[in-house]
Amino acid sequence: MSQADLSPVRVAAIAHIVLFVKDPEASAQWYCEMLNMSISARAGDGPYKGGVFLSFGVHDHDIALFPNDAPDEKGREFEHIGLRLATDSADDLRRIYAFFLDNGVKIAEVLDHGVSTGIYFYDPDGHMLEVFHQRVSPEGGASIAELRGNEGQADPVELEPLRNPDPSGN
């Protein structure tokens, strides 16, 4: 049996990147002018305060810019890489959470963003990644409107791991 048969994680694409920058507003202006992006939200409060979320026009954000509180520290160039799952099932996210816990993956946190629920975790070298369940569809700009309305919400939540029943009854 291959590892692909054991892991419930099915990633469809890199969904977004989050960068630490000196001045999120100035950087956002550059991204808007140079890459034709638009600001979908500004973080009002909480862990992302001062952050700016940018979109190419479909998803709630494709790039997020956070203030860098340690500009000379290497390894702080990016905050995390968001991975869009191939499925948008809340139960699949709970199965992935159980899989991570059962396999010793270091979990940073689980956050409710209003538009999605994300599991933030570390690779063996300490890089943070996120897999998430998208709760608000990008269709018609719905996820952009939600993220703008909730000002980049990032509320810690408890996620109940969902383990597949043991077919042997053990």
mmCIF file of C-alpha atoms in Angstrom:
data_model
loop_
_atom_site.group_PDB
_atom_site.id
_atom_site.type_symbol
_atom_site.label_atom_id
_atom_site.label_comp_id
_atom_site.label_asym_id
_atom_site.label_seq_id
_atom_site.Cartn_x
_atom_site.Cartn_y
_atom_site.Cartn_z
ATOM 1 C CA MET A 1 0.000 0.000 0.000
ATOM 2 C CA SER A 2 1.446 3.382 -0.985
ATOM 3 C CA GLN A 3 1.460 6.513 1.174
ATOM 4 C CA ALA A 4 -1.095 7.983 -1.257
ATOM 5 C CA ASP A 5 -3.473 5.191 -0.227
ATOM 6 C CA LEU A 6 -2.984 5.965 3.488
ATOM 7 C CA SER A 7 -3.289 9.752 3.551
ATOM 8 C CA PRO A 8 -6.736 11.372 3.293
ATOM 9 C CA VAL A 9 -5.168 14.666 2.135
ATOM 10 C CA ARG A 10 -6.038 15.503 -1.477
ATOM 11 C CA VAL A 11 -4.758 18.959 -2.428
ATOM 12 C CA ALA A 12 -6.212 20.578 -5.548
ATOM 13 C CA ALA A 13 -3.883 23.592 -5.698
ATOM 14 C CA ILE A 14 -1.871 26.139 -3.808
ATOM 15 C CA ALA A 15 -4.704 28.439 -2.818
ATOM 16 C CA HIS A 16 -2.891 31.463 -1.402
ATOM 17 C CA ILE A 17 0.372 32.719 -0.007
ATOM 18 C CA VAL A 18 0.851 34.945 3.008
ATOM 19 C CA LEU A 19 3.896 37.201 3.031
ATOM 20 C CA PHE A 20 5.498 39.265 5.774
ATOM 21 C CA VAL A 21 6.277 42.761 4.456
ATOM 22 C CA LYS A 22 7.577 46.044 5.871
ATOM 23 C CA ASP A 23 4.478 48.041 4.964
ATOM 24 C CA PRO A 24 1.347 46.042 4.028
ATOM 25 C CA GLU A 25 -0.461 49.096 2.628
ATOM 26 C CA ALA A 26 2.444 50.137 0.387
ATOM 27 C CA SER A 27 2.966 46.553 -0.757
ATOM 28 C CA ALA A 28 -0.755 46.155 -1.428
ATOM 29 C CA GLN A 29 -0.679 49.248 -3.629
ATOM 30 C CA TRP A 30 2.227 47.756 -5.585
ATOM 31 C CA TYR A 31 0.436 44.402 -6.048
ATOM 32 C CA CYS A 32 -2.699 46.215 -7.178
ATOM 33 C CA GLU A 33 -0.823 48.393 -9.657
ATOM 34 C CA MET A 34 1.629 45.796 -10.966
ATOM 35 C CA LEU A 35 -0.480 42.612 -10.893
ATOM 36 C CA ASN A 36 -3.970 44.095 -11.303
ATOM 37 C CA MET A 37 -5.067 42.741 -7.936
ATOM 38 C CA SER A 38 -7.718 44.293 -5.727
ATOM 39 C CA ILE A 39 -7.933 44.615 -1.973
ATOM 40 C CA SER A 40 -10.595 42.200 -0.764
ATOM 41 C CA ALA A 41 -10.236 42.985 2.955
ATOM 42 C CA ARG A 42 -8.154 44.648 5.617
ATOM 43 C CA ALA A 43 -7.724 42.844 8.925
ATOM 44 C CA GLY A 44 -9.482 44.870 11.580
ATOM 45 C CA ASP A 45 -8.269 43.151 14.717
ATOM 46 C CA GLY A 46 -6.895 39.902 16.080
ATOM 47 C CA PRO A 47 -3.779 38.028 15.001
ATOM 48 C CA TYR A 48 -3.839 39.475 11.476
ATOM 49 C CA LYS A 49 -4.305 43.129 12.509
ATOM 50 C CA GLY A 50 -2.688 45.384 9.926
ATOM 51 C CA GLY A 51 -2.875 42.714 7.256
ATOM 52 C CA VAL A 52 -4.187 43.294 3.755
ATOM 53 C CA PHE A 53 -5.882 40.562 1.709
ATOM 54 C CA LEU A 54 -5.583 40.761 -2.084
ATOM 55 C CA SER A 55 -7.540 38.958 -4.784
ATOM 56 C CA PHE A 56 -7.238 38.414 -8.516
ATOM 57 C CA GLY A 57 -11.043 38.708 -8.554
ATOM 58 C CA VAL A 58 -12.410 35.208 -7.903
ATOM 59 C CA HIS A 59 -11.279 33.952 -4.484
ATOM 60 C CA ASP A 60 -11.498 35.823 -1.186
ATOM 61 C CA HIS A 61 -7.704 36.150 -1.251
ATOM 62 C CA ASP A 62 -4.796 34.942 -3.340
ATOM 63 C CA ILE A 63 -2.071 36.880 -1.507
ATOM 64 C CA ALA A 64 -2.189 38.252 2.028
ATOM 65 C CA LEU A 65 0.341 40.751 3.351
ATOM 66 C CA PHE A 66 1.115 40.897 7.076
ATOM 67 C CA PRO A 67 3.355 43.360 8.897
ATOM 68 C CA ASN A 68 6.795 41.926 9.636
ATOM 69 C CA ASP A 69 7.646 42.493 13.274
ATOM 70 C CA ALA A 70 11.140 40.995 12.827
ATOM 71 C CA PRO A 71 12.342 42.270 9.420
ATOM 72 C CA ASP A 72 15.936 41.030 9.801
ATOM 73 C CA GLU A 73 14.989 37.514 10.890
ATOM 74 C CA LYS A 74 15.480 35.002 8.087
ATOM 75 C CA GLY A 75 12.691 32.484 7.711
ATOM 76 C CA ARG A 76 10.086 35.197 8.300
ATOM 77 C CA GLU A 77 9.636 36.015 4.638
ATOM 78 C CA PHE A 78 6.346 34.185 4.515
ATOM 79 C CA GLU A 79 3.793 33.303 7.154
ATOM 80 C CA HIS A 80 2.213 30.243 5.566
ATOM 81 C CA ILE A 81 1.160 28.606 2.323
ATOM 82 C CA GLY A 82 -2.538 27.783 1.981
ATOM 83 C CA LEU A 83 -3.429 24.552 0.206
ATOM 84 C CA ARG A 84 -6.904 24.262 -1.306
ATOM 85 C CA LEU A 85 -8.271 20.779 -0.783
ATOM 86 C CA ALA A 86 -9.763 18.833 -3.659
ATOM 87 C CA THR A 87 -12.912 18.446 -1.554
ATOM 88 C CA ASP A 88 -14.864 21.026 0.408
ATOM 89 C CA SER A 89 -16.297 18.663 2.995
ATOM 90 C CA ALA A 90 -16.129 19.594 6.677
ATOM 91 C CA ASP A 91 -15.960 15.875 7.525
ATOM 92 C CA ASP A 92 -12.968 15.450 5.201
ATOM 93 C CA LEU A 93 -11.204 18.267 7.051
ATOM 94 C CA ARG A 94 -11.952 16.491 10.346
ATOM 95 C CA ARG A 95 -10.550 13.221 8.887
ATOM 96 C CA ILE A 96 -7.390 15.050 7.828
ATOM 97 C CA TYR A 97 -7.104 16.524 11.327
ATOM 98 C CA ALA A 98 -7.325 13.020 12.837
ATOM 99 C CA PHE A 99 -4.743 11.759 10.338
ATOM 100 C CA PHE A 100 -2.345 14.577 11.245
ATOM 101 C CA LEU A 101 -2.802 13.961 14.974
ATOM 102 C CA ASP A 102 -2.345 10.194 14.557
ATOM 103 C CA ASN A 103 0.858 10.754 12.566
ATOM 104 C CA GLY A 104 2.518 13.245 14.897
ATOM 105 C CA VAL A 105 2.107 16.315 12.677
ATOM 106 C CA LYS A 106 2.698 19.434 14.759
ATOM 107 C CA ILE A 107 -0.497 21.501 14.675
ATOM 108 C CA ALA A 108 -0.128 25.268 15.127
ATOM 109 C CA GLU A 109 -3.833 26.083 15.365
ATOM 110 C CA VAL A 110 -7.252 25.674 13.810
ATOM 111 C CA LEU A 111 -8.897 28.918 12.758
ATOM 112 C CA ASP A 112 -12.375 29.935 11.644
ATOM 113 C CA HIS A 113 -12.050 32.617 8.974
ATOM 114 C CA GLY A 114 -15.759 32.967 8.282
ATOM 115 C CA VAL A 115 -15.114 31.980 4.650
ATOM 116 C CA SER A 116 -13.223 28.826 5.633
ATOM 117 C CA THR A 117 -11.909 26.698 8.485
ATOM 118 C CA GLY A 118 -8.183 25.998 8.305
ATOM 119 C CA ILE A 119 -5.777 23.621 9.995
ATOM 120 C CA TYR A 120 -2.366 25.270 10.342
ATOM 121 C CA PHE A 121 0.523 22.831 10.711
ATOM 122 C CA TYR A 122 4.286 22.600 10.344
ATOM 123 C CA ASP A 123 6.471 20.623 7.989
ATOM 124 C CA PRO A 124 9.628 18.983 9.413
ATOM 125 C CA ASP A 125 11.642 22.166 8.735
ATOM 126 C CA GLY A 126 9.215 24.418 10.574
ATOM 127 C CA HIS A 127 7.422 25.947 7.563
ATOM 128 C CA MET A 128 3.765 26.563 8.272
ATOM 129 C CA LEU A 129 1.132 25.287 5.859
ATOM 130 C CA GLU A 130 -2.648 25.372 5.930
ATOM 131 C CA VAL A 131 -5.287 23.029 4.545
ATOM 132 C CA PHE A 132 -8.796 24.374 4.675
ATOM 133 C CA HIS A 133 -12.456 23.688 4.130
ATOM 134 C CA GLN A 134 -13.955 26.531 2.061
ATOM 135 C CA ARG A 135 -17.377 27.297 3.563
ATOM 136 C CA VAL A 136 -18.342 30.298 1.432
ATOM 137 C CA SER A 137 -18.174 29.798 -2.320
ATOM 138 C CA PRO A 138 -16.183 32.203 -4.459
ATOM 139 C CA GLU A 139 -19.088 32.245 -6.942
ATOM 140 C CA GLY A 140 -20.377 35.731 -7.605
ATOM 141 C CA GLY A 141 -17.859 37.279 -5.221
ATOM 142 C CA ALA A 142 -19.519 35.752 -2.131
ATOM 143 C CA SER A 143 -16.262 34.815 -0.381
ATOM 144 C CA ILE A 144 -14.707 38.216 -1.129
ATOM 145 C CA ALA A 145 -17.753 39.947 0.365
ATOM 146 C CA GLU A 146 -17.648 37.706 3.450
ATOM 147 C CA LEU A 147 -13.927 38.286 4.063
ATOM 148 C CA ARG A 148 -14.381 42.044 3.608
ATOM 149 C CA GLY A 149 -17.350 42.015 5.973
ATOM 150 C CA ASN A 150 -15.600 40.060 8.712
ATOM 151 C CA GLU A 151 -12.340 42.031 8.372
ATOM 152 C CA GLY A 152 -10.092 39.003 7.951
ATOM 153 C CA GLN A 153 -11.613 37.044 10.831
ATOM 154 C CA ALA A 154 -9.281 34.514 12.457
ATOM 155 C CA ASP A 155 -10.966 32.938 15.459
ATOM 156 C CA PRO A 156 -9.440 29.856 17.108
ATOM 157 C CA VAL A 157 -11.845 26.900 17.106
ATOM 158 C CA GLU A 158 -11.901 23.374 18.419
ATOM 159 C CA LEU A 159 -12.060 20.807 15.620
ATOM 160 C CA GLU A 160 -13.289 17.353 16.513
ATOM 161 C CA PRO A 161 -11.085 14.721 14.821
ATOM 162 C CA LEU A 162 -13.100 12.270 12.737
ATOM 163 C CA ARG A 163 -11.575 8.820 12.639
ATOM 164 C CA ASN A 164 -12.807 6.138 10.310
ATOM 165 C CA PRO A 165 -14.325 3.241 12.224
ATOM 166 C CA ASP A 166 -12.136 0.174 12.510
ATOM 167 C CA PRO A 167 -13.747 -2.421 10.205
ATOM 168 C CA SER A 168 -12.572 -5.215 12.523
ATOM 169 C CA GLY A 169 -14.574 -3.724 15.405
ATOM 170 C CA ASN A 170 -11.473 -3.064 17.539
#
